[in-house]
Amino acid sequence: MTTATGQLNKGSFKFPLTETLLLLVAVFWGTSYGLTKSALLYTSVLVFISIRFSITFLCMLPVVIRDFRRGLNKDWKIAIPTGFILSAIFFCEVFGVSQTSASNAAFLISLSVILTAFAELIINKKRVSNTLWILTLCSVVGVLLLTSNQGIELSLNAGDYFILAAALLRALMVTLTKRFTEGKEITTTTLTSLQSLVVASVAIIAAMSYLPASEVVIPTSTEFWLTVAYLVLFCTLFAFYVQNYAVRRTSPTRVSLLMGSEPLFGAIFAMVWLQESLNTVQILGGTLILVSVIVTSTRES
């Protein structure tokens, strides 16, 4: 690993810090889809994104101001391009999920793992090891089997193309974040905060431009705000901070592979919380993802 914290002790078995944090992101993201769907019962997509990312920015603002005063953010402008990429990812995912099946969306978004490996090779000129390629393919096949309960449609519709675009943008996001931040003076907190500000700004401008005034309404439901609080704290603030933190310390492909285990934790959440069951093929898929995660997390870079 890239730090002493991330090294395995001889003769012991444990997950290094960076990889453990990435798996926590996958766990939180695995629970986010149902909660997001319930939040959207109270407001439109654009208003929801505006609220979610505005709160994320405001939560981090005091720390960002402190970092600027300490002179730690001389290269703050590098956060802006990745903020626009993050905006595009959210819009593609939201519109894609609304027009395709959950199984198609889960499988197609998992292709970001393979796309990241290619992006790392092309953009950052970094060769991905053969072992990591095998683990990447293993993870994607695992997602395919895990989501096979609803069947994967071979013919792509508009929603599928949106999800594919989101997968490509995810790959570009982690790869370009790695490239832009190498050797630059910007704290991870500021990077995450400014990205959130860009997403919120784009969503607010889009909402004001394209939504009728009657739809630009701030919900008052307690359930809505409790859901938003969870999504902001764990699925946005924590998740994107960890993603930026991890990309600066290890390879984008490793980051994408570990975060790509999200469908596995979504399935576990469905089993425990929703009392759903998995068939043999799905269990095999989950096992493939789990093996990929364990090997990736416990092998040195």
PDB file of C-alpha atoms in Angstrom:
ATOM      1  CA  MET A   1       0.000   0.000   0.000  1.00  0.00           C
ATOM      2  CA  THR A   2       1.038   3.599  -0.292  1.00  0.00           C
ATOM      3  CA  THR A   3       1.192   4.265   3.450  1.00  0.00           C
ATOM      4  CA  ALA A   4       2.289   2.441   6.553  1.00  0.00           C
ATOM      5  CA  THR A   5      -1.349   2.239   7.602  1.00  0.00           C
ATOM      6  CA  GLY A   6      -2.179   0.427   4.406  1.00  0.00           C
ATOM      7  CA  GLN A   7       0.407  -2.354   4.793  1.00  0.00           C
ATOM      8  CA  LEU A   8      -0.400  -5.871   5.901  1.00  0.00           C
ATOM      9  CA  ASN A   9       1.307  -7.115   9.014  1.00  0.00           C
ATOM     10  CA  LYS A  10       3.202 -10.275   8.345  1.00  0.00           C
ATOM     11  CA  GLY A  11       1.159 -13.285   9.292  1.00  0.00           C
ATOM     12  CA  SER A  12      -1.979 -11.255   9.963  1.00  0.00           C
ATOM     13  CA  PHE A  13      -5.158 -10.642   7.983  1.00  0.00           C
ATOM     14  CA  LYS A  14      -6.765  -7.232   8.045  1.00  0.00           C
ATOM     15  CA  PHE A  15      -8.199  -4.642   5.713  1.00  0.00           C
ATOM     16  CA  PRO A  16      -6.008  -1.545   5.304  1.00  0.00           C
ATOM     17  CA  LEU A  17      -7.559   1.817   6.198  1.00  0.00           C
ATOM     18  CA  THR A  18      -8.059   3.200   2.676  1.00  0.00           C
ATOM     19  CA  GLU A  19      -9.696   0.022   1.378  1.00  0.00           C
ATOM     20  CA  THR A  20     -11.896  -0.280   4.471  1.00  0.00           C
ATOM     21  CA  LEU A  21     -13.183   3.262   3.961  1.00  0.00           C
ATOM     22  CA  LEU A  22     -13.961   2.510   0.302  1.00  0.00           C
ATOM     23  CA  LEU A  23     -15.935  -0.572   1.303  1.00  0.00           C
ATOM     24  CA  LEU A  24     -17.909   1.563   3.760  1.00  0.00           C
ATOM     25  CA  VAL A  25     -18.755   3.855   0.837  1.00  0.00           C
ATOM     26  CA  ALA A  26     -20.010   0.836  -1.103  1.00  0.00           C
ATOM     27  CA  VAL A  27     -22.125  -0.193   1.911  1.00  0.00           C
ATOM     28  CA  PHE A  28     -23.719   3.250   2.215  1.00  0.00           C
ATOM     29  CA  TRP A  29     -24.292   3.561  -1.527  1.00  0.00           C
ATOM     30  CA  GLY A  30     -25.887   0.112  -1.501  1.00  0.00           C
ATOM     31  CA  THR A  31     -28.578   1.476   0.847  1.00  0.00           C
ATOM     32  CA  SER A  32     -29.016   4.812  -0.933  1.00  0.00           C
ATOM     33  CA  TYR A  33     -31.220   3.876  -3.896  1.00  0.00           C
ATOM     34  CA  GLY A  34     -34.355   3.054  -1.932  1.00  0.00           C
ATOM     35  CA  LEU A  35     -33.918   6.102   0.306  1.00  0.00           C
ATOM     36  CA  THR A  36     -33.404   8.400  -2.674  1.00  0.00           C
ATOM     37  CA  LYS A  37     -36.538   6.997  -4.265  1.00  0.00           C
ATOM     38  CA  SER A  38     -38.545   7.764  -1.132  1.00  0.00           C
ATOM     39  CA  ALA A  39     -37.131  11.303  -0.948  1.00  0.00           C
ATOM     40  CA  LEU A  40     -38.170  11.952  -4.547  1.00  0.00           C
ATOM     41  CA  LEU A  41     -41.796  11.374  -3.536  1.00  0.00           C
ATOM     42  CA  TYR A  42     -41.670  14.818  -1.926  1.00  0.00           C
ATOM     43  CA  THR A  43     -39.868  16.873  -4.562  1.00  0.00           C
ATOM     44  CA  SER A  44     -38.364  16.891  -8.059  1.00  0.00           C
ATOM     45  CA  VAL A  45     -34.965  15.460  -9.002  1.00  0.00           C
ATOM     46  CA  LEU A  46     -33.349  18.858  -9.568  1.00  0.00           C
ATOM     47  CA  VAL A  47     -34.595  20.315  -6.275  1.00  0.00           C
ATOM     48  CA  PHE A  48     -33.481  17.182  -4.420  1.00  0.00           C
ATOM     49  CA  ILE A  49     -29.962  17.336  -5.903  1.00  0.00           C
ATOM     50  CA  SER A  50     -29.811  21.072  -5.138  1.00  0.00           C
ATOM     51  CA  ILE A  51     -30.714  20.484  -1.484  1.00  0.00           C
ATOM     52  CA  ARG A  52     -28.445  17.461  -1.049  1.00  0.00           C
ATOM     53  CA  PHE A  53     -25.294  19.090  -2.408  1.00  0.00           C
ATOM     54  CA  SER A  54     -25.942  22.561  -1.005  1.00  0.00           C
ATOM     55  CA  ILE A  55     -26.099  21.085   2.504  1.00  0.00           C
ATOM     56  CA  THR A  56     -22.945  19.055   1.824  1.00  0.00           C
ATOM     57  CA  PHE A  57     -21.089  22.225   0.798  1.00  0.00           C
ATOM     58  CA  LEU A  58     -22.329  24.205   3.800  1.00  0.00           C
ATOM     59  CA  CYS A  59     -21.338  21.410   6.211  1.00  0.00           C
ATOM     60  CA  MET A  60     -17.747  21.511   4.970  1.00  0.00           C
ATOM     61  CA  LEU A  61     -17.487  25.281   4.519  1.00  0.00           C
ATOM     62  CA  PRO A  62     -16.011  26.115   7.981  1.00  0.00           C
ATOM     63  CA  VAL A  63     -13.151  23.651   7.442  1.00  0.00           C
ATOM     64  CA  VAL A  64     -12.600  24.931   3.893  1.00  0.00           C
ATOM     65  CA  ILE A  65     -12.356  28.530   5.133  1.00  0.00           C
ATOM     66  CA  ARG A  66      -9.822  27.423   7.746  1.00  0.00           C
ATOM     67  CA  ASP A  67      -7.752  25.635   5.087  1.00  0.00           C
ATOM     68  CA  PHE A  68      -7.755  28.708   2.836  1.00  0.00           C
ATOM     69  CA  ARG A  69      -6.611  30.900   5.728  1.00  0.00           C
ATOM     70  CA  ARG A  70      -3.736  28.476   6.330  1.00  0.00           C
ATOM     71  CA  GLY A  71      -2.684  28.745   2.680  1.00  0.00           C
ATOM     72  CA  LEU A  72      -3.373  25.083   1.933  1.00  0.00           C
ATOM     73  CA  ASN A  73      -5.498  25.591  -1.195  1.00  0.00           C
ATOM     74  CA  LYS A  74      -3.330  27.429  -3.700  1.00  0.00           C
ATOM     75  CA  ASP A  75      -4.529  25.075  -6.465  1.00  0.00           C
ATOM     76  CA  TRP A  76      -8.253  25.173  -5.591  1.00  0.00           C
ATOM     77  CA  LYS A  77      -9.283  25.744  -9.226  1.00  0.00           C
ATOM     78  CA  ILE A  78      -8.510  22.113 -10.130  1.00  0.00           C
ATOM     79  CA  ALA A  79     -11.676  21.085  -8.248  1.00  0.00           C
ATOM     80  CA  ILE A  80     -13.984  22.850 -10.716  1.00  0.00           C
ATOM     81  CA  PRO A  81     -13.634  20.510 -13.746  1.00  0.00           C
ATOM     82  CA  THR A  82     -14.258  17.387 -11.661  1.00  0.00           C
ATOM     83  CA  GLY A  83     -17.267  19.140 -10.103  1.00  0.00           C
ATOM     84  CA  PHE A  84     -18.835  19.468 -13.542  1.00  0.00           C
ATOM     85  CA  ILE A  85     -18.080  15.795 -14.242  1.00  0.00           C
ATOM     86  CA  LEU A  86     -19.774  14.874 -10.956  1.00  0.00           C
ATOM     87  CA  SER A  87     -22.805  16.936 -11.993  1.00  0.00           C
ATOM     88  CA  ALA A  88     -23.024  15.045 -15.276  1.00  0.00           C
ATOM     89  CA  ILE A  89     -22.734  11.703 -13.448  1.00  0.00           C
ATOM     90  CA  PHE A  90     -25.709  12.471 -11.213  1.00  0.00           C
ATOM     91  CA  PHE A  91     -27.910  13.707 -14.024  1.00  0.00           C
ATOM     92  CA  CYS A  92     -27.086  10.688 -16.233  1.00  0.00           C
ATOM     93  CA  GLU A  93     -27.724   8.238 -13.380  1.00  0.00           C
ATOM     94  CA  VAL A  94     -31.028   9.829 -12.358  1.00  0.00           C
ATOM     95  CA  PHE A  95     -32.415  10.017 -15.877  1.00  0.00           C
ATOM     96  CA  GLY A  96     -31.039   6.563 -16.681  1.00  0.00           C
ATOM     97  CA  VAL A  97     -32.566   4.831 -13.659  1.00  0.00           C
ATOM     98  CA  SER A  98     -35.925   6.428 -14.448  1.00  0.00           C
ATOM     99  CA  GLN A  99     -35.945   4.831 -17.910  1.00  0.00           C
ATOM    100  CA  THR A 100     -34.398   1.379 -17.431  1.00  0.00           C
ATOM    101  CA  SER A 101     -34.609  -1.580 -15.057  1.00  0.00           C
ATOM    102  CA  ALA A 102     -32.718  -1.727 -11.778  1.00  0.00           C
ATOM    103  CA  SER A 103     -30.800  -4.821 -12.934  1.00  0.00           C
ATOM    104  CA  ASN A 104     -29.700  -3.166 -16.175  1.00  0.00           C
ATOM    105  CA  ALA A 105     -28.637  -0.046 -14.297  1.00  0.00           C
ATOM    106  CA  ALA A 106     -26.646  -2.018 -11.691  1.00  0.00           C
ATOM    107  CA  PHE A 107     -24.814  -4.038 -14.330  1.00  0.00           C
ATOM    108  CA  LEU A 108     -24.114  -1.177 -16.739  1.00  0.00           C
ATOM    109  CA  ILE A 109     -22.825   1.154 -14.010  1.00  0.00           C
ATOM    110  CA  SER A 110     -20.482  -1.628 -12.861  1.00  0.00           C
ATOM    111  CA  LEU A 111     -18.723  -1.355 -16.226  1.00  0.00           C
ATOM    112  CA  SER A 112     -17.088   1.786 -14.812  1.00  0.00           C
ATOM    113  CA  VAL A 113     -14.611  -0.593 -13.150  1.00  0.00           C
ATOM    114  CA  ILE A 114     -13.313  -1.807 -16.522  1.00  0.00           C
ATOM    115  CA  LEU A 115     -13.557   1.666 -18.069  1.00  0.00           C
ATOM    116  CA  THR A 116     -11.438   3.066 -15.222  1.00  0.00           C
ATOM    117  CA  ALA A 117      -8.681   0.572 -15.999  1.00  0.00           C
ATOM    118  CA  PHE A 118      -8.649   1.755 -19.627  1.00  0.00           C
ATOM    119  CA  ALA A 119      -8.837   5.420 -18.595  1.00  0.00           C
ATOM    120  CA  GLU A 120      -5.922   4.970 -16.205  1.00  0.00           C
ATOM    121  CA  LEU A 121      -3.870   3.476 -19.025  1.00  0.00           C
ATOM    122  CA  ILE A 122      -4.806   6.122 -21.609  1.00  0.00           C
ATOM    123  CA  ILE A 123      -5.035   9.293 -19.505  1.00  0.00           C
ATOM    124  CA  ASN A 124      -2.538   8.696 -16.703  1.00  0.00           C
ATOM    125  CA  LYS A 125      -0.233   6.377 -18.664  1.00  0.00           C
ATOM    126  CA  LYS A 126      -0.303   3.894 -15.786  1.00  0.00           C
ATOM    127  CA  ARG A 127      -0.310   0.168 -16.530  1.00  0.00           C
ATOM    128  CA  VAL A 128      -2.858  -1.901 -14.642  1.00  0.00           C
ATOM    129  CA  SER A 129      -1.482  -5.205 -13.339  1.00  0.00           C
ATOM    130  CA  ASN A 130      -2.744  -8.491 -14.775  1.00  0.00           C
ATOM    131  CA  THR A 131      -4.055  -9.484 -11.342  1.00  0.00           C
ATOM    132  CA  LEU A 132      -6.100  -6.287 -11.098  1.00  0.00           C
ATOM    133  CA  TRP A 133      -7.515  -6.872 -14.609  1.00  0.00           C
ATOM    134  CA  ILE A 134      -8.631 -10.375 -13.595  1.00  0.00           C
ATOM    135  CA  LEU A 135     -10.206  -9.092 -10.375  1.00  0.00           C
ATOM    136  CA  THR A 136     -11.947  -6.324 -12.323  1.00  0.00           C
ATOM    137  CA  LEU A 137     -13.483  -8.803 -14.795  1.00  0.00           C
ATOM    138  CA  CYS A 138     -14.413 -11.094 -11.904  1.00  0.00           C
ATOM    139  CA  SER A 139     -16.257  -8.251 -10.195  1.00  0.00           C
ATOM    140  CA  VAL A 140     -18.204  -7.285 -13.339  1.00  0.00           C
ATOM    141  CA  VAL A 141     -19.233 -10.909 -13.971  1.00  0.00           C
ATOM    142  CA  GLY A 142     -20.281 -11.106 -10.316  1.00  0.00           C
ATOM    143  CA  VAL A 143     -22.504  -8.028 -10.705  1.00  0.00           C
ATOM    144  CA  LEU A 144     -24.032  -9.524 -13.864  1.00  0.00           C
ATOM    145  CA  LEU A 145     -24.939 -12.749 -12.026  1.00  0.00           C
ATOM    146  CA  LEU A 146     -26.094 -10.914  -8.890  1.00  0.00           C
ATOM    147  CA  THR A 147     -28.512  -8.741 -10.872  1.00  0.00           C
ATOM    148  CA  SER A 148     -29.763 -11.611 -13.036  1.00  0.00           C
ATOM    149  CA  ASN A 149     -32.949 -12.104 -11.008  1.00  0.00           C
ATOM    150  CA  GLN A 150     -34.735  -9.548 -13.196  1.00  0.00           C
ATOM    151  CA  GLY A 151     -32.889 -10.472 -16.355  1.00  0.00           C
ATOM    152  CA  ILE A 152     -30.426  -8.302 -18.282  1.00  0.00           C
ATOM    153  CA  GLU A 153     -31.836  -6.840 -21.471  1.00  0.00           C
ATOM    154  CA  LEU A 154     -29.414  -7.145 -24.386  1.00  0.00           C
ATOM    155  CA  SER A 155     -31.146  -4.390 -26.361  1.00  0.00           C
ATOM    156  CA  LEU A 156     -30.300  -0.942 -24.990  1.00  0.00           C
ATOM    157  CA  ASN A 157     -32.835   1.858 -24.606  1.00  0.00           C
ATOM    158  CA  ALA A 158     -32.299   5.555 -23.879  1.00  0.00           C
ATOM    159  CA  GLY A 159     -32.043   4.906 -20.137  1.00  0.00           C
ATOM    160  CA  ASP A 160     -29.327   2.301 -20.670  1.00  0.00           C
ATOM    161  CA  TYR A 161     -27.279   4.764 -22.710  1.00  0.00           C
ATOM    162  CA  PHE A 162     -27.573   7.315 -19.897  1.00  0.00           C
ATOM    163  CA  ILE A 163     -26.256   4.711 -17.438  1.00  0.00           C
ATOM    164  CA  LEU A 164     -23.402   3.819 -19.788  1.00  0.00           C
ATOM    165  CA  ALA A 165     -22.537   7.512 -20.005  1.00  0.00           C
ATOM    166  CA  ALA A 166     -22.564   7.664 -16.206  1.00  0.00           C
ATOM    167  CA  ALA A 167     -20.218   4.654 -16.043  1.00  0.00           C
ATOM    168  CA  LEU A 168     -17.791   6.364 -18.422  1.00  0.00           C
ATOM    169  CA  LEU A 169     -18.011   9.608 -16.466  1.00  0.00           C
ATOM    170  CA  ARG A 170     -17.326   7.741 -13.204  1.00  0.00           C
ATOM    171  CA  ALA A 171     -14.164   6.350 -14.775  1.00  0.00           C
ATOM    172  CA  LEU A 172     -13.119   9.820 -15.940  1.00  0.00           C
ATOM    173  CA  MET A 173     -13.943  11.277 -12.525  1.00  0.00           C
ATOM    174  CA  VAL A 174     -11.561   9.115 -10.500  1.00  0.00           C
ATOM    175  CA  THR A 175      -8.860   9.102 -13.189  1.00  0.00           C
ATOM    176  CA  LEU A 176      -8.833  12.867 -13.746  1.00  0.00           C
ATOM    177  CA  THR A 177      -9.042  13.534 -10.001  1.00  0.00           C
ATOM    178  CA  LYS A 178      -5.852  11.509  -9.632  1.00  0.00           C
ATOM    179  CA  ARG A 179      -4.164  13.395 -12.461  1.00  0.00           C
ATOM    180  CA  PHE A 180      -5.297  16.892 -11.434  1.00  0.00           C
ATOM    181  CA  THR A 181      -4.390  16.532  -7.746  1.00  0.00           C
ATOM    182  CA  GLU A 182      -0.930  14.975  -8.077  1.00  0.00           C
ATOM    183  CA  GLY A 183       1.606  17.431  -6.683  1.00  0.00           C
ATOM    184  CA  LYS A 184      -1.060  20.106  -6.121  1.00  0.00           C
ATOM    185  CA  GLU A 185      -1.822  22.099  -2.981  1.00  0.00           C
ATOM    186  CA  ILE A 186      -5.476  21.498  -2.151  1.00  0.00           C
ATOM    187  CA  THR A 187      -6.944  19.685   0.828  1.00  0.00           C
ATOM    188  CA  THR A 188      -9.302  16.769   0.273  1.00  0.00           C
ATOM    189  CA  THR A 189     -11.960  18.650   2.241  1.00  0.00           C
ATOM    190  CA  THR A 190     -11.765  21.632  -0.116  1.00  0.00           C
ATOM    191  CA  LEU A 191     -11.754  19.378  -3.181  1.00  0.00           C
ATOM    192  CA  THR A 192     -14.913  17.601  -2.008  1.00  0.00           C
ATOM    193  CA  SER A 193     -16.609  20.822  -0.928  1.00  0.00           C
ATOM    194  CA  LEU A 194     -16.001  22.685  -4.191  1.00  0.00           C
ATOM    195  CA  GLN A 195     -17.174  19.689  -6.210  1.00  0.00           C
ATOM    196  CA  SER A 196     -20.396  19.738  -4.169  1.00  0.00           C
ATOM    197  CA  LEU A 197     -20.777  23.473  -4.756  1.00  0.00           C
ATOM    198  CA  VAL A 198     -20.507  22.975  -8.528  1.00  0.00           C
ATOM    199  CA  VAL A 199     -23.131  20.186  -8.490  1.00  0.00           C
ATOM    200  CA  ALA A 200     -25.494  22.259  -6.362  1.00  0.00           C
ATOM    201  CA  SER A 201     -25.030  25.326  -8.569  1.00  0.00           C
ATOM    202  CA  VAL A 202     -25.708  23.397 -11.776  1.00  0.00           C
ATOM    203  CA  ALA A 203     -28.832  21.794 -10.264  1.00  0.00           C
ATOM    204  CA  ILE A 204     -30.150  25.136  -8.963  1.00  0.00           C
ATOM    205  CA  ILE A 205     -29.629  26.867 -12.304  1.00  0.00           C
ATOM    206  CA  ALA A 206     -31.297  23.960 -14.138  1.00  0.00           C
ATOM    207  CA  ALA A 207     -34.229  23.935 -11.712  1.00  0.00           C
ATOM    208  CA  MET A 208     -34.782  27.682 -12.018  1.00  0.00           C
ATOM    209  CA  SER A 209     -34.490  27.513 -15.815  1.00  0.00           C
ATOM    210  CA  TYR A 210     -36.556  24.457 -16.669  1.00  0.00           C
ATOM    211  CA  LEU A 211     -38.981  23.756 -13.816  1.00  0.00           C
ATOM    212  CA  PRO A 212     -42.265  25.599 -13.329  1.00  0.00           C
ATOM    213  CA  ALA A 213     -42.373  27.670 -10.141  1.00  0.00           C
ATOM    214  CA  SER A 214     -44.905  25.262  -8.628  1.00  0.00           C
ATOM    215  CA  GLU A 215     -42.305  22.447  -8.671  1.00  0.00           C
ATOM    216  CA  VAL A 216     -39.504  24.458  -7.062  1.00  0.00           C
ATOM    217  CA  VAL A 217     -40.717  23.780  -3.539  1.00  0.00           C
ATOM    218  CA  ILE A 218     -38.772  22.959  -0.373  1.00  0.00           C
ATOM    219  CA  PRO A 219     -40.441  19.945   1.334  1.00  0.00           C
ATOM    220  CA  THR A 220     -41.485  20.222   4.989  1.00  0.00           C
ATOM    221  CA  SER A 221     -41.877  16.507   5.732  1.00  0.00           C
ATOM    222  CA  THR A 222     -39.841  15.167   8.668  1.00  0.00           C
ATOM    223  CA  GLU A 223     -39.311  11.885   6.804  1.00  0.00           C
ATOM    224  CA  PHE A 224     -37.833  13.781   3.844  1.00  0.00           C
ATOM    225  CA  TRP A 225     -35.338  15.693   5.985  1.00  0.00           C
ATOM    226  CA  LEU A 226     -34.283  12.614   7.957  1.00  0.00           C
ATOM    227  CA  THR A 227     -33.639  10.843   4.648  1.00  0.00           C
ATOM    228  CA  VAL A 228     -31.709  13.836   3.327  1.00  0.00           C
ATOM    229  CA  ALA A 229     -29.654  13.960   6.532  1.00  0.00           C
ATOM    230  CA  TYR A 230     -28.612  10.315   6.081  1.00  0.00           C
ATOM    231  CA  LEU A 231     -27.837  10.756   2.377  1.00  0.00           C
ATOM    232  CA  VAL A 232     -25.842  13.945   2.949  1.00  0.00           C
ATOM    233  CA  LEU A 233     -23.835  12.630   5.871  1.00  0.00           C
ATOM    234  CA  PHE A 234     -23.024   9.105   4.682  1.00  0.00           C
ATOM    235  CA  CYS A 235     -23.700   8.889   0.923  1.00  0.00           C
ATOM    236  CA  THR A 236     -22.429  12.308  -0.136  1.00  0.00           C
ATOM    237  CA  LEU A 237     -20.132  14.040   2.358  1.00  0.00           C
ATOM    238  CA  PHE A 238     -18.432  10.890   3.653  1.00  0.00           C
ATOM    239  CA  ALA A 239     -18.557   8.994   0.335  1.00  0.00           C
ATOM    240  CA  PHE A 240     -17.060  11.659  -1.913  1.00  0.00           C
ATOM    241  CA  TYR A 241     -14.503  12.710   0.683  1.00  0.00           C
ATOM    242  CA  VAL A 242     -13.317   9.092   0.922  1.00  0.00           C
ATOM    243  CA  GLN A 243     -13.280   8.747  -2.878  1.00  0.00           C
ATOM    244  CA  ASN A 244     -11.064  11.825  -3.227  1.00  0.00           C
ATOM    245  CA  TYR A 245      -8.919  10.743  -0.275  1.00  0.00           C
ATOM    246  CA  ALA A 246      -8.428   7.244  -1.713  1.00  0.00           C
ATOM    247  CA  VAL A 247      -7.736   8.341  -5.304  1.00  0.00           C
ATOM    248  CA  ARG A 248      -4.872  10.504  -4.058  1.00  0.00           C
ATOM    249  CA  ARG A 249      -3.329   7.517  -2.235  1.00  0.00           C
ATOM    250  CA  THR A 250      -3.873   4.531  -4.506  1.00  0.00           C
ATOM    251  CA  SER A 251      -4.799   3.748  -8.105  1.00  0.00           C
ATOM    252  CA  PRO A 252      -8.136   4.820  -9.650  1.00  0.00           C
ATOM    253  CA  THR A 253      -8.788   1.217 -10.767  1.00  0.00           C
ATOM    254  CA  ARG A 254      -8.505  -0.100  -7.195  1.00  0.00           C
ATOM    255  CA  VAL A 255     -10.831   2.670  -6.010  1.00  0.00           C
ATOM    256  CA  SER A 256     -13.439   1.867  -8.689  1.00  0.00           C
ATOM    257  CA  LEU A 257     -13.233  -1.877  -8.067  1.00  0.00           C
ATOM    258  CA  LEU A 258     -13.855  -1.544  -4.342  1.00  0.00           C
ATOM    259  CA  MET A 259     -16.643   1.011  -4.730  1.00  0.00           C
ATOM    260  CA  GLY A 260     -18.048  -1.188  -7.495  1.00  0.00           C
ATOM    261  CA  SER A 261     -18.937  -3.781  -4.846  1.00  0.00           C
ATOM    262  CA  GLU A 262     -21.971  -1.599  -4.110  1.00  0.00           C
ATOM    263  CA  PRO A 263     -24.502  -4.107  -5.631  1.00  0.00           C
ATOM    264  CA  LEU A 264     -23.270  -6.785  -3.217  1.00  0.00           C
ATOM    265  CA  PHE A 265     -24.038  -4.644  -0.180  1.00  0.00           C
ATOM    266  CA  GLY A 266     -27.316  -3.559  -1.761  1.00  0.00           C
ATOM    267  CA  ALA A 267     -28.289  -7.232  -2.032  1.00  0.00           C
ATOM    268  CA  ILE A 268     -27.240  -7.910   1.570  1.00  0.00           C
ATOM    269  CA  PHE A 269     -29.284  -4.895   2.691  1.00  0.00           C
ATOM    270  CA  ALA A 270     -32.307  -6.242   0.784  1.00  0.00           C
ATOM    271  CA  MET A 271     -31.908  -9.655   2.422  1.00  0.00           C
ATOM    272  CA  VAL A 272     -31.555  -8.330   5.977  1.00  0.00           C
ATOM    273  CA  TRP A 273     -33.887  -5.319   5.882  1.00  0.00           C
ATOM    274  CA  LEU A 274     -36.433  -6.266   3.228  1.00  0.00           C
ATOM    275  CA  GLN A 275     -36.423 -10.048   3.860  1.00  0.00           C
ATOM    276  CA  GLU A 276     -35.619 -10.768   0.209  1.00  0.00           C
ATOM    277  CA  SER A 277     -33.863 -13.984  -0.863  1.00  0.00           C
ATOM    278  CA  LEU A 278     -31.160 -14.778  -3.423  1.00  0.00           C
ATOM    279  CA  ASN A 279     -31.079 -17.717  -5.813  1.00  0.00           C
ATOM    280  CA  THR A 280     -28.008 -19.871  -6.477  1.00  0.00           C
ATOM    281  CA  VAL A 281     -26.808 -17.804  -9.451  1.00  0.00           C
ATOM    282  CA  GLN A 282     -27.084 -14.589  -7.460  1.00  0.00           C
ATOM    283  CA  ILE A 283     -25.182 -16.117  -4.531  1.00  0.00           C
ATOM    284  CA  LEU A 284     -22.429 -17.134  -6.970  1.00  0.00           C
ATOM    285  CA  GLY A 285     -22.321 -13.562  -8.290  1.00  0.00           C
ATOM    286  CA  GLY A 286     -22.104 -12.124  -4.802  1.00  0.00           C
ATOM    287  CA  THR A 287     -19.296 -14.561  -3.982  1.00  0.00           C
ATOM    288  CA  LEU A 288     -17.299 -13.434  -7.044  1.00  0.00           C
ATOM    289  CA  ILE A 289     -17.654  -9.799  -5.971  1.00  0.00           C
ATOM    290  CA  LEU A 290     -16.674 -10.665  -2.401  1.00  0.00           C
ATOM    291  CA  VAL A 291     -13.553 -12.555  -3.535  1.00  0.00           C
ATOM    292  CA  SER A 292     -12.547  -9.623  -5.760  1.00  0.00           C
ATOM    293  CA  VAL A 293     -12.997  -7.209  -2.870  1.00  0.00           C
ATOM    294  CA  ILE A 294     -11.014  -9.298  -0.369  1.00  0.00           C
ATOM    295  CA  VAL A 295      -8.097  -9.958  -2.726  1.00  0.00           C
ATOM    296  CA  THR A 296      -7.970  -6.337  -3.894  1.00  0.00           C
ATOM    297  CA  SER A 297      -8.094  -5.004  -0.351  1.00  0.00           C
ATOM    298  CA  THR A 298      -5.424  -7.272   1.096  1.00  0.00           C
ATOM    299  CA  ARG A 299      -2.823  -7.283  -1.680  1.00  0.00           C
ATOM    300  CA  GLU A 300      -0.147  -4.633  -1.901  1.00  0.00           C
ATOM    301  CA  SER A 301      -0.223  -2.103  -4.750  1.00  0.00           C
TER     302      SER A 301
END
